[in-house]
Amino acid sequence: MGKYDDGDVLILAIETSCDETAASVVRNGRKVLSNVIYTQIALHTRYGGVVPEIASRKHIEKINQVIEEALDQADVSLSDVTAVAVTCGPGLVGALLVGVAEAKAISFAAGLPLVGVHHISGHISANYIEYPELEPPFVCLVASGGHSHLVVVKDYGVYEIIGRTRDDAAGEAFDKVARAIGLGYPGGPKIDSISKEGNPDAVPFPRAKVGESEYDFSFSGLKSAVLNYLNSCQMKGEDYSQADVAASFQKAVVDVLVEHSLHAVKEFGYDRFAIAGGVASNSALREAFERECRKRKIAFYCPSPLLCTDNAAMIGAAGYYQYIRGACSSYDLNAEPNMKL
Ligand code: KG4
Ligand code: ZN
């Protein structure tokens, strides 16, 4: 008998949609046997953001090593693996293509099924890893560098988008404001940590309402308000406090995300709420949701910060549920930079 039960499904998952080269082995969608992430952040920092061409080249350089490490750490070989899952969109096209080509090659060479996974489906599925008892349906806020979606998770891999951003994603706003106040890239984690020393009520930034749609978000007005505030300080020759601006901006984002999300949970009649995506690792956001969900008797789920930012384990979890319902891909699987959920 092998190391794993015949009934066990082992997914080798690959994620290269942006600036992390990641591979993971996940058992039965919930148990992470390895989760290897090579982050390119240091390479892109000097440019103030991700440079797509550099990202793709680095993925090519690192991908084999990262996959080998994932198999080694899980103590399995390709013959133990059931299927290969890979992020096929959305993301940077050149970066996605590296993962997709690699997954196809492994799938073909080892005779394993190929499963193309939507990156956001992956982010949402990080919750299944953190909470082995969690099952759909529930409401999930996905807030990342490219997306801010409020989603009803009706079943595994079955999503209804009930709200989205009309302009910038939440993470994008964090990154732009961080750059404006001189914190640099990556903005989210830097604003998160400096905010701990600032006063969140120092500057009354606006909480945006979006017309008739109560579940949509807009962050570009807030970003402009921050830029205007910085400009007016400069014109008056006044200094501003980085920590106060960061904390006040962060509070404005958190207030809007919490209010819209929990309003949706109530209106749609659910009692379970999860968060996902890079911004979900924000400490103030997690605390606010924890507090407000407790008050409103909503069960709150938030993956550990490492599972919120980009990783391949989440792709392994989403890939597992696709695999068991037969949603596998053929070899014409392509990278889809603007793939819809
Ligand atoms: O999900 P993710 O790793 O990649 C995308 O799919 O986009 O999200 C990256 C985004 C970036 O905008 C980053 O600034 C933001 O998540 N982020 C954070 C924090 N950590 C990462 N935003 C706020 N607070 C954080 N601690
Ligand atoms: Zn992501």
mmCIF file of C-alpha atoms and ligand atoms in Angstrom:
data_model
loop_
_atom_site.group_PDB
_atom_site.id
_atom_site.type_symbol
_atom_site.label_atom_id
_atom_site.label_comp_id
_atom_site.label_asym_id
_atom_site.label_seq_id
_atom_site.Cartn_x
_atom_site.Cartn_y
_atom_site.Cartn_z
ATOM 1 C CA MET A 1 0.000 0.000 0.000
ATOM 2 C CA GLY A 2 1.270 3.539 -0.837
ATOM 3 C CA LYS A 3 1.765 6.399 1.565
ATOM 4 C CA TYR A 4 -1.743 7.642 0.981
ATOM 5 C CA ASP A 5 -5.084 5.888 0.823
ATOM 6 C CA ASP A 6 -6.262 5.001 -2.646
ATOM 7 C CA GLY A 7 -9.174 7.338 -2.053
ATOM 8 C CA ASP A 8 -6.947 10.322 -1.275
ATOM 9 C CA VAL A 9 -6.729 13.042 -3.904
ATOM 10 C CA LEU A 10 -3.371 14.817 -4.001
ATOM 11 C CA ILE A 11 -3.299 18.023 -6.027
ATOM 12 C CA LEU A 12 -0.014 19.557 -7.167
ATOM 13 C CA ALA A 13 -0.896 23.249 -7.524
ATOM 14 C CA ILE A 14 0.975 26.030 -9.329
ATOM 15 C CA GLU A 15 0.415 29.802 -9.041
ATOM 16 C CA THR A 16 2.301 32.416 -11.108
ATOM 17 C CA SER A 17 -0.348 35.089 -11.808
ATOM 18 C CA CYS A 18 1.640 38.051 -10.452
ATOM 19 C CA ASP A 19 4.899 38.320 -8.528
ATOM 20 C CA GLU A 20 4.979 35.134 -6.452
ATOM 21 C CA THR A 21 6.233 31.866 -7.925
ATOM 22 C CA ALA A 22 4.359 29.279 -5.862
ATOM 23 C CA ALA A 23 3.739 25.531 -5.735
ATOM 24 C CA SER A 24 1.938 23.368 -3.201
ATOM 25 C CA VAL A 25 0.688 19.857 -2.572
ATOM 26 C CA VAL A 26 -2.796 19.671 -1.033
ATOM 27 C CA ARG A 27 -4.592 16.519 0.157
ATOM 28 C CA ASN A 28 -8.350 16.238 -0.327
ATOM 29 C CA GLY A 29 -8.739 20.003 -0.770
ATOM 30 C CA ARG A 30 -8.143 20.844 2.875
ATOM 31 C CA LYS A 31 -4.794 19.574 4.118
ATOM 32 C CA VAL A 32 -1.673 21.442 3.002
ATOM 33 C CA LEU A 33 1.297 19.063 2.697
ATOM 34 C CA SER A 34 3.593 21.812 1.403
ATOM 35 C CA ASN A 35 3.251 25.478 0.451
ATOM 36 C CA VAL A 36 6.351 26.939 -1.209
ATOM 37 C CA ILE A 37 6.359 30.622 -2.186
ATOM 38 C CA TYR A 38 9.241 32.380 -3.879
ATOM 39 C CA THR A 39 8.399 36.070 -3.613
ATOM 40 C CA GLN A 40 9.825 38.521 -6.136
ATOM 41 C CA ILE A 41 8.948 41.589 -4.032
ATOM 42 C CA ALA A 42 12.590 42.655 -3.554
ATOM 43 C CA LEU A 43 13.115 42.637 -7.329
ATOM 44 C CA HIS A 44 10.166 44.927 -8.051
ATOM 45 C CA THR A 45 10.580 47.302 -5.091
ATOM 46 C CA ARG A 46 13.078 49.535 -6.880
ATOM 47 C CA TYR A 47 10.512 50.162 -9.649
ATOM 48 C CA GLY A 48 7.705 50.993 -7.204
ATOM 49 C CA GLY A 49 5.466 48.180 -8.511
ATOM 50 C CA VAL A 50 5.414 44.886 -10.391
ATOM 51 C CA VAL A 51 7.214 44.967 -13.757
ATOM 52 C CA PRO A 52 5.451 42.292 -15.856
ATOM 53 C CA GLU A 53 8.449 41.346 -18.011
ATOM 54 C CA ILE A 54 10.685 40.890 -14.974
ATOM 55 C CA ALA A 55 7.967 38.831 -13.246
ATOM 56 C CA SER A 56 7.637 36.388 -16.177
ATOM 57 C CA ARG A 57 11.385 35.942 -16.525
ATOM 58 C CA LYS A 58 11.806 35.243 -12.826
ATOM 59 C CA HIS A 59 8.908 32.750 -12.866
ATOM 60 C CA ILE A 60 10.693 30.835 -15.654
ATOM 61 C CA GLU A 61 13.918 30.822 -13.660
ATOM 62 C CA LYS A 62 12.312 29.638 -10.398
ATOM 63 C CA ILE A 63 9.333 27.481 -11.285
ATOM 64 C CA ASN A 64 11.051 24.087 -11.512
ATOM 65 C CA GLN A 65 12.915 24.588 -8.264
ATOM 66 C CA VAL A 66 9.753 25.721 -6.450
ATOM 67 C CA ILE A 67 7.805 22.682 -7.682
ATOM 68 C CA GLU A 68 10.600 20.300 -6.698
ATOM 69 C CA GLU A 69 10.667 21.840 -3.232
ATOM 70 C CA ALA A 70 6.889 21.500 -2.917
ATOM 71 C CA LEU A 71 7.058 17.786 -3.791
ATOM 72 C CA ASP A 72 10.051 17.256 -1.472
ATOM 73 C CA GLN A 73 8.472 19.028 1.499
ATOM 74 C CA ALA A 74 5.276 17.058 1.018
ATOM 75 C CA ASP A 75 7.457 13.947 0.779
ATOM 76 C CA VAL A 76 5.687 12.744 -2.363
ATOM 77 C CA SER A 77 6.668 12.106 -5.970
ATOM 78 C CA LEU A 78 4.677 12.788 -9.131
ATOM 79 C CA SER A 79 3.468 9.184 -9.072
ATOM 80 C CA ASP A 80 1.592 9.949 -5.807
ATOM 81 C CA VAL A 81 -0.094 13.025 -7.328
ATOM 82 C CA THR A 82 -3.678 12.756 -8.640
ATOM 83 C CA ALA A 83 -3.940 15.945 -10.728
ATOM 84 C CA VAL A 84 -2.143 19.198 -11.549
ATOM 85 C CA ALA A 85 -3.986 22.465 -10.876
ATOM 86 C CA VAL A 86 -2.812 25.835 -12.144
ATOM 87 C CA THR A 87 -4.006 29.442 -12.052
ATOM 88 C CA CYS A 88 -5.027 30.297 -15.620
ATOM 89 C CA GLY A 89 -6.428 33.801 -14.958
ATOM 90 C CA PRO A 90 -6.888 36.601 -14.208
ATOM 91 C CA GLY A 91 -3.418 38.114 -13.875
ATOM 92 C CA LEU A 92 -0.402 39.199 -15.911
ATOM 93 C CA VAL A 93 -0.520 37.272 -19.167
ATOM 94 C CA GLY A 94 3.202 36.520 -19.417
ATOM 95 C CA ALA A 95 3.330 35.458 -15.774
ATOM 96 C CA LEU A 96 0.249 33.223 -16.072
ATOM 97 C CA LEU A 97 1.627 31.585 -19.210
ATOM 98 C CA VAL A 98 4.692 30.307 -17.355
ATOM 99 C CA GLY A 99 2.522 28.408 -14.855
ATOM 100 C CA VAL A 100 0.073 27.182 -17.482
ATOM 101 C CA ALA A 101 2.840 25.883 -19.783
ATOM 102 C CA GLU A 102 4.577 24.202 -16.847
ATOM 103 C CA ALA A 103 1.371 22.550 -15.636
ATOM 104 C CA LYS A 104 0.576 21.257 -19.128
ATOM 105 C CA ALA A 105 4.080 19.819 -19.489
ATOM 106 C CA ILE A 106 3.871 18.000 -16.120
ATOM 107 C CA SER A 107 0.340 16.825 -16.825
ATOM 108 C CA PHE A 108 1.337 15.414 -20.224
ATOM 109 C CA ALA A 109 4.600 13.864 -19.077
ATOM 110 C CA ALA A 110 3.130 12.245 -15.942
ATOM 111 C CA GLY A 111 -0.264 11.386 -17.466
ATOM 112 C CA LEU A 112 -2.165 13.458 -14.898
ATOM 113 C CA PRO A 113 -5.419 15.400 -15.341
ATOM 114 C CA LEU A 114 -4.992 19.174 -15.759
ATOM 115 C CA VAL A 115 -7.221 21.619 -13.839
ATOM 116 C CA GLY A 116 -7.263 25.332 -14.771
ATOM 117 C CA VAL A 117 -8.259 27.425 -11.735
ATOM 118 C CA HIS A 118 -9.586 30.987 -11.460
ATOM 119 C CA HIS A 119 -7.304 32.994 -9.168
ATOM 120 C CA ILE A 120 -10.223 34.456 -7.171
ATOM 121 C CA SER A 121 -11.796 31.021 -6.735
ATOM 122 C CA GLY A 122 -8.413 30.138 -5.236
ATOM 123 C CA HIS A 123 -8.427 33.085 -2.840
ATOM 124 C CA ILE A 124 -11.928 32.173 -1.622
ATOM 125 C CA SER A 125 -10.932 28.514 -1.210
ATOM 126 C CA ALA A 126 -8.104 29.447 1.192
ATOM 127 C CA ASN A 127 -10.933 29.448 3.745
ATOM 128 C CA TYR A 128 -11.493 25.694 3.233
ATOM 129 C CA ILE A 129 -7.891 25.090 4.268
ATOM 130 C CA GLU A 130 -8.058 27.250 7.373
ATOM 131 C CA TYR A 131 -11.494 25.930 8.401
ATOM 132 C CA PRO A 132 -11.858 22.232 7.521
ATOM 133 C CA GLU A 133 -15.483 22.341 8.721
ATOM 134 C CA LEU A 134 -16.524 25.285 6.499
ATOM 135 C CA GLU A 135 -18.960 24.463 3.734
ATOM 136 C CA PRO A 136 -20.916 26.687 1.334
ATOM 137 C CA PRO A 137 -23.135 28.655 1.282
ATOM 138 C CA PHE A 138 -21.578 31.798 2.754
ATOM 139 C CA VAL A 139 -20.760 35.367 1.757
ATOM 140 C CA CYS A 140 -17.133 36.232 0.980
ATOM 141 C CA LEU A 141 -15.379 39.562 0.539
ATOM 142 C CA VAL A 142 -12.460 39.190 -1.855
ATOM 143 C CA ALA A 143 -10.106 42.156 -1.594
ATOM 144 C CA SER A 144 -6.823 41.911 -3.452
ATOM 145 C CA GLY A 145 -4.533 44.050 -5.588
ATOM 146 C CA GLY A 146 -6.718 43.617 -8.646
ATOM 147 C CA HIS A 147 -10.200 42.837 -7.240
ATOM 148 C CA SER A 148 -12.742 43.899 -4.652
ATOM 149 C CA HIS A 149 -15.728 41.606 -4.957
ATOM 150 C CA LEU A 150 -18.568 40.673 -2.657
ATOM 151 C CA VAL A 151 -19.491 37.127 -3.563
ATOM 152 C CA VAL A 152 -22.145 34.655 -2.480
ATOM 153 C CA VAL A 153 -20.446 31.259 -2.472
ATOM 154 C CA LYS A 154 -23.449 29.097 -3.349
ATOM 155 C CA ASP A 155 -21.550 25.832 -3.631
ATOM 156 C CA TYR A 156 -17.959 24.736 -4.206
ATOM 157 C CA GLY A 157 -16.836 26.738 -7.249
ATOM 158 C CA VAL A 158 -20.291 28.273 -7.746
ATOM 159 C CA TYR A 159 -20.251 32.028 -7.245
ATOM 160 C CA GLU A 160 -22.670 34.923 -7.542
ATOM 161 C CA ILE A 161 -21.042 38.349 -7.543
ATOM 162 C CA ILE A 162 -23.298 40.776 -5.665
ATOM 163 C CA GLY A 163 -20.929 43.749 -5.442
ATOM 164 C CA ARG A 164 -17.725 44.948 -7.039
ATOM 165 C CA THR A 165 -15.496 47.978 -7.208
ATOM 166 C CA ARG A 166 -16.423 50.622 -9.736
ATOM 167 C CA ASP A 167 -12.832 51.835 -10.062
ATOM 168 C CA ASP A 168 -9.729 50.907 -8.036
ATOM 169 C CA ALA A 169 -9.441 47.653 -6.112
ATOM 170 C CA ALA A 170 -8.880 48.014 -2.358
ATOM 171 C CA GLY A 171 -5.282 46.761 -2.601
ATOM 172 C CA GLU A 172 -4.590 49.133 -5.473
ATOM 173 C CA ALA A 173 -5.738 52.035 -3.267
ATOM 174 C CA PHE A 174 -3.407 50.877 -0.478
ATOM 175 C CA ASP A 175 -0.504 50.701 -2.946
ATOM 176 C CA LYS A 176 -1.205 54.131 -4.493
ATOM 177 C CA VAL A 177 -1.642 55.910 -1.153
ATOM 178 C CA ALA A 178 1.510 54.242 0.205
ATOM 179 C CA ARG A 179 3.446 55.574 -2.769
ATOM 180 C CA ALA A 180 1.975 59.077 -2.320
ATOM 181 C CA ILE A 181 3.020 59.291 1.324
ATOM 182 C CA GLY A 182 6.464 57.925 0.549
ATOM 183 C CA LEU A 183 6.160 54.415 1.987
ATOM 184 C CA GLY A 184 6.911 52.675 -1.311
ATOM 185 C CA TYR A 185 6.008 49.193 -2.553
ATOM 186 C CA PRO A 186 4.358 46.947 -1.428
ATOM 187 C CA GLY A 187 1.960 49.459 0.049
ATOM 188 C CA GLY A 188 -0.555 47.338 1.942
ATOM 189 C CA PRO A 189 1.731 45.795 4.559
ATOM 190 C CA LYS A 190 3.565 49.114 5.042
ATOM 191 C CA ILE A 191 0.364 51.071 5.668
ATOM 192 C CA ASP A 192 -0.830 48.287 7.968
ATOM 193 C CA SER A 193 2.257 48.525 10.185
ATOM 194 C CA ILE A 194 2.754 52.320 10.263
ATOM 195 C CA SER A 195 -0.968 52.797 11.010
ATOM 196 C CA LYS A 196 -0.425 51.185 14.390
ATOM 197 C CA GLU A 197 1.448 54.370 15.394
ATOM 198 C CA GLY A 198 -1.101 56.785 13.877
ATOM 199 C CA ASN A 199 -4.453 58.282 14.844
ATOM 200 C CA PRO A 200 -7.212 56.837 12.618
ATOM 201 C CA ASP A 201 -9.428 59.847 13.357
ATOM 202 C CA ALA A 202 -6.781 62.478 12.530
ATOM 203 C CA VAL A 203 -8.019 63.213 8.991
ATOM 204 C CA PRO A 204 -11.725 62.795 8.122
ATOM 205 C CA PHE A 205 -11.406 61.110 4.715
ATOM 206 C CA PRO A 206 -14.694 60.368 2.878
ATOM 207 C CA ARG A 207 -16.544 57.024 3.046
ATOM 208 C CA ALA A 208 -17.672 56.607 -0.548
ATOM 209 C CA LYS A 209 -21.244 55.694 -1.427
ATOM 210 C CA VAL A 210 -21.843 54.360 -4.904
ATOM 211 C CA GLY A 211 -25.116 55.579 -6.371
ATOM 212 C CA GLU A 212 -27.948 53.099 -6.253
ATOM 213 C CA SER A 213 -25.850 49.977 -5.791
ATOM 214 C CA GLU A 214 -25.449 49.395 -2.065
ATOM 215 C CA TYR A 215 -22.949 46.556 -2.406
ATOM 216 C CA ASP A 216 -20.513 48.165 -4.859
ATOM 217 C CA PHE A 217 -17.305 49.871 -3.804
ATOM 218 C CA SER A 218 -15.366 52.890 -5.027
ATOM 219 C CA PHE A 219 -11.902 53.796 -3.805
ATOM 220 C CA SER A 220 -10.689 56.360 -6.330
ATOM 221 C CA GLY A 221 -12.446 59.264 -4.541
ATOM 222 C CA LEU A 222 -10.735 58.312 -1.293
ATOM 223 C CA LYS A 223 -7.390 58.103 -3.069
ATOM 224 C CA SER A 224 -7.970 61.615 -4.541
ATOM 225 C CA ALA A 225 -8.953 62.933 -1.100
ATOM 226 C CA VAL A 226 -5.643 61.697 0.291
ATOM 227 C CA LEU A 227 -3.721 63.295 -2.602
ATOM 228 C CA ASN A 228 -5.632 66.595 -2.108
ATOM 229 C CA TYR A 229 -4.874 66.538 1.588
ATOM 230 C CA LEU A 230 -1.148 66.033 0.900
ATOM 231 C CA ASN A 231 -1.221 68.836 -1.691
ATOM 232 C CA SER A 232 -2.910 71.267 0.631
ATOM 233 C CA CYS A 233 -0.368 70.517 3.381
ATOM 234 C CA GLN A 234 2.409 71.181 0.887
ATOM 235 C CA MET A 235 0.825 74.469 -0.299
ATOM 236 C CA LYS A 236 0.503 75.662 3.278
ATOM 237 C CA GLY A 237 4.061 74.582 3.984
ATOM 238 C CA GLU A 238 2.807 72.270 6.730
ATOM 239 C CA ASP A 239 4.218 68.879 7.610
ATOM 240 C CA TYR A 240 1.860 65.938 7.758
ATOM 241 C CA SER A 241 2.175 62.772 9.790
ATOM 242 C CA GLN A 242 2.672 59.681 7.598
ATOM 243 C CA ALA A 243 1.269 57.518 10.369
ATOM 244 C CA ASP A 244 -1.868 59.663 10.827
ATOM 245 C CA VAL A 245 -2.601 59.810 7.083
ATOM 246 C CA ALA A 246 -2.016 56.058 6.758
ATOM 247 C CA ALA A 247 -4.218 55.229 9.756
ATOM 248 C CA SER A 248 -7.010 57.588 8.644
ATOM 249 C CA PHE A 249 -6.961 56.227 5.080
ATOM 250 C CA GLN A 250 -6.932 52.633 6.348
ATOM 251 C CA LYS A 251 -9.878 53.325 8.644
ATOM 252 C CA ALA A 252 -11.868 54.797 5.735
ATOM 253 C CA VAL A 253 -11.249 51.654 3.644
ATOM 254 C CA VAL A 254 -12.026 49.310 6.545
ATOM 255 C CA ASP A 255 -15.267 51.163 7.451
ATOM 256 C CA VAL A 256 -16.599 50.888 3.890
ATOM 257 C CA LEU A 257 -15.607 47.236 3.437
ATOM 258 C CA VAL A 258 -17.139 46.248 6.789
ATOM 259 C CA GLU A 259 -20.346 48.209 6.344
ATOM 260 C CA HIS A 260 -21.108 47.024 2.792
ATOM 261 C CA SER A 261 -20.146 43.416 3.444
ATOM 262 C CA LEU A 262 -22.140 42.937 6.628
ATOM 263 C CA HIS A 263 -25.126 44.741 5.130
ATOM 264 C CA ALA A 264 -25.025 42.204 2.284
ATOM 265 C CA VAL A 265 -24.729 39.255 4.705
ATOM 266 C CA LYS A 266 -27.862 40.431 6.493
ATOM 267 C CA GLU A 267 -29.889 41.354 3.410
ATOM 268 C CA PHE A 268 -29.115 38.059 1.667
ATOM 269 C CA GLY A 269 -29.977 36.143 4.842
ATOM 270 C CA TYR A 270 -26.690 34.371 5.554
ATOM 271 C CA ASP A 271 -25.051 33.838 8.938
ATOM 272 C CA ARG A 272 -21.540 33.035 7.731
ATOM 273 C CA PHE A 273 -19.029 35.486 6.328
ATOM 274 C CA ALA A 274 -15.469 34.986 5.067
ATOM 275 C CA ILE A 275 -12.717 37.242 3.779
ATOM 276 C CA ALA A 276 -10.019 36.498 1.207
ATOM 277 C CA GLY A 277 -7.247 38.117 -0.864
ATOM 278 C CA GLY A 278 -4.139 40.102 0.053
ATOM 279 C CA VAL A 279 -6.025 42.942 1.768
ATOM 280 C CA ALA A 280 -7.699 40.352 4.034
ATOM 281 C CA SER A 281 -4.323 40.037 5.775
ATOM 282 C CA ASN A 282 -4.721 43.642 7.006
ATOM 283 C CA SER A 283 -4.749 43.605 10.807
ATOM 284 C CA ALA A 284 -7.227 46.490 11.255
ATOM 285 C CA LEU A 285 -9.647 44.915 8.763
ATOM 286 C CA ARG A 286 -9.505 41.554 10.530
ATOM 287 C CA GLU A 287 -10.079 43.131 13.940
ATOM 288 C CA ALA A 288 -13.001 45.218 12.677
ATOM 289 C CA PHE A 289 -14.705 42.236 11.045
ATOM 290 C CA GLU A 290 -14.124 40.063 14.095
ATOM 291 C CA ARG A 291 -15.697 42.671 16.380
ATOM 292 C CA GLU A 292 -18.643 43.513 14.106
ATOM 293 C CA CYS A 293 -19.425 39.884 13.266
ATOM 294 C CA ARG A 294 -19.418 38.971 16.964
ATOM 295 C CA LYS A 295 -21.834 41.831 17.674
ATOM 296 C CA ARG A 296 -24.157 40.730 14.871
ATOM 297 C CA LYS A 297 -23.840 36.996 15.636
ATOM 298 C CA ILE A 298 -22.336 36.203 12.243
ATOM 299 C CA ALA A 299 -19.737 33.408 12.107
ATOM 300 C CA PHE A 300 -16.536 34.978 10.781
ATOM 301 C CA TYR A 301 -13.843 33.173 8.783
ATOM 302 C CA CYS A 302 -10.440 34.604 7.887
ATOM 303 C CA PRO A 303 -7.513 32.591 6.551
ATOM 304 C CA SER A 304 -4.110 33.161 8.170
ATOM 305 C CA PRO A 305 -2.232 36.041 6.481
ATOM 306 C CA LEU A 306 0.025 33.651 4.525
ATOM 307 C CA LEU A 307 -3.041 32.060 2.935
ATOM 308 C CA CYS A 308 -4.586 35.490 2.147
ATOM 309 C CA THR A 309 -1.766 36.759 -0.059
ATOM 310 C CA ASP A 310 -0.912 34.862 -3.235
ATOM 311 C CA ASN A 311 0.005 31.208 -2.711
ATOM 312 C CA ALA A 312 -0.514 27.878 -4.474
ATOM 313 C CA ALA A 313 -2.202 26.005 -1.605
ATOM 314 C CA MET A 314 -5.397 27.974 -2.245
ATOM 315 C CA ILE A 315 -5.227 26.898 -5.915
ATOM 316 C CA GLY A 316 -4.873 23.293 -4.714
ATOM 317 C CA ALA A 317 -8.025 23.653 -2.600
ATOM 318 C CA ALA A 318 -10.078 25.166 -5.434
ATOM 319 C CA GLY A 319 -8.552 22.665 -7.896
ATOM 320 C CA TYR A 320 -9.613 19.743 -5.719
ATOM 321 C CA TYR A 321 -13.298 20.718 -5.813
ATOM 322 C CA GLN A 322 -13.097 21.192 -9.593
ATOM 323 C CA TYR A 323 -11.363 17.839 -10.003
ATOM 324 C CA ILE A 324 -13.933 15.875 -7.998
ATOM 325 C CA ARG A 325 -16.794 17.319 -10.037
ATOM 326 C CA GLY A 326 -14.953 16.556 -13.284
ATOM 327 C CA ALA A 327 -14.201 20.176 -14.246
ATOM 328 C CA CYS A 328 -10.803 19.380 -15.774
ATOM 329 C CA SER A 329 -9.118 21.212 -18.637
ATOM 330 C CA SER A 330 -7.785 20.098 -21.994
ATOM 331 C CA TYR A 331 -4.369 20.899 -23.417
ATOM 332 C CA ASP A 332 -5.722 23.985 -25.162
ATOM 333 C CA LEU A 333 -5.983 25.635 -21.721
ATOM 334 C CA ASN A 334 -4.781 29.209 -22.176
ATOM 335 C CA ALA A 335 -3.852 32.089 -19.882
ATOM 336 C CA GLU A 336 -6.806 34.491 -19.615
ATOM 337 C CA PRO A 337 -5.608 37.819 -18.171
ATOM 338 C CA ASN A 338 -9.195 39.136 -17.782
ATOM 339 C CA MET A 339 -10.922 35.875 -16.872
ATOM 340 C CA LYS A 340 -14.396 36.349 -15.357
ATOM 341 C CA LEU A 341 -15.364 34.577 -12.147
HETATM 342 O O1 KG4 B 1 -4.138 38.753 -3.316
HETATM 343 P P1 KG4 B 1 -2.861 39.441 -3.518
HETATM 344 O O2 KG4 B 1 -1.637 38.879 -2.841
HETATM 345 O O3 KG4 B 1 -2.526 39.554 -5.040
HETATM 346 C C1 KG4 B 1 -3.525 39.827 -5.992
HETATM 347 O O4 KG4 B 1 -4.241 38.882 -6.374
HETATM 348 O O5 KG4 B 1 -3.645 41.023 -6.327
HETATM 349 O O6 KG4 B 1 -3.073 40.942 -3.062
HETATM 350 C C2 KG4 B 1 -2.068 41.891 -3.158
HETATM 351 C C3 KG4 B 1 -2.609 43.181 -2.603
HETATM 352 C C4 KG4 B 1 -1.625 44.345 -2.768
HETATM 353 O O7 KG4 B 1 -2.325 45.456 -3.253
HETATM 354 C C5 KG4 B 1 -1.145 44.560 -1.347
HETATM 355 O O8 KG4 B 1 -0.779 45.910 -1.081
HETATM 356 C C6 KG4 B 1 -2.355 44.153 -0.537
HETATM 357 O O9 KG4 B 1 -2.870 43.039 -1.202
HETATM 358 N N1 KG4 B 1 -1.990 43.790 0.828
HETATM 359 C C7 KG4 B 1 -2.418 44.438 1.920
HETATM 360 C C8 KG4 B 1 -1.775 43.844 3.041
HETATM 361 N N2 KG4 B 1 -0.990 42.819 2.573
HETATM 362 C C9 KG4 B 1 -1.135 42.806 1.216
HETATM 363 N N3 KG4 B 1 -3.260 45.473 2.055
HETATM 364 C C10 KG4 B 1 -3.494 45.933 3.290
HETATM 365 N N4 KG4 B 1 -2.913 45.427 4.405
HETATM 366 C C11 KG4 B 1 -2.070 44.385 4.329
HETATM 367 N N5 KG4 B 1 -1.493 43.876 5.430
HETATM 368 ZN ZN ZN B 2 -4.201 37.249 -5.511
#
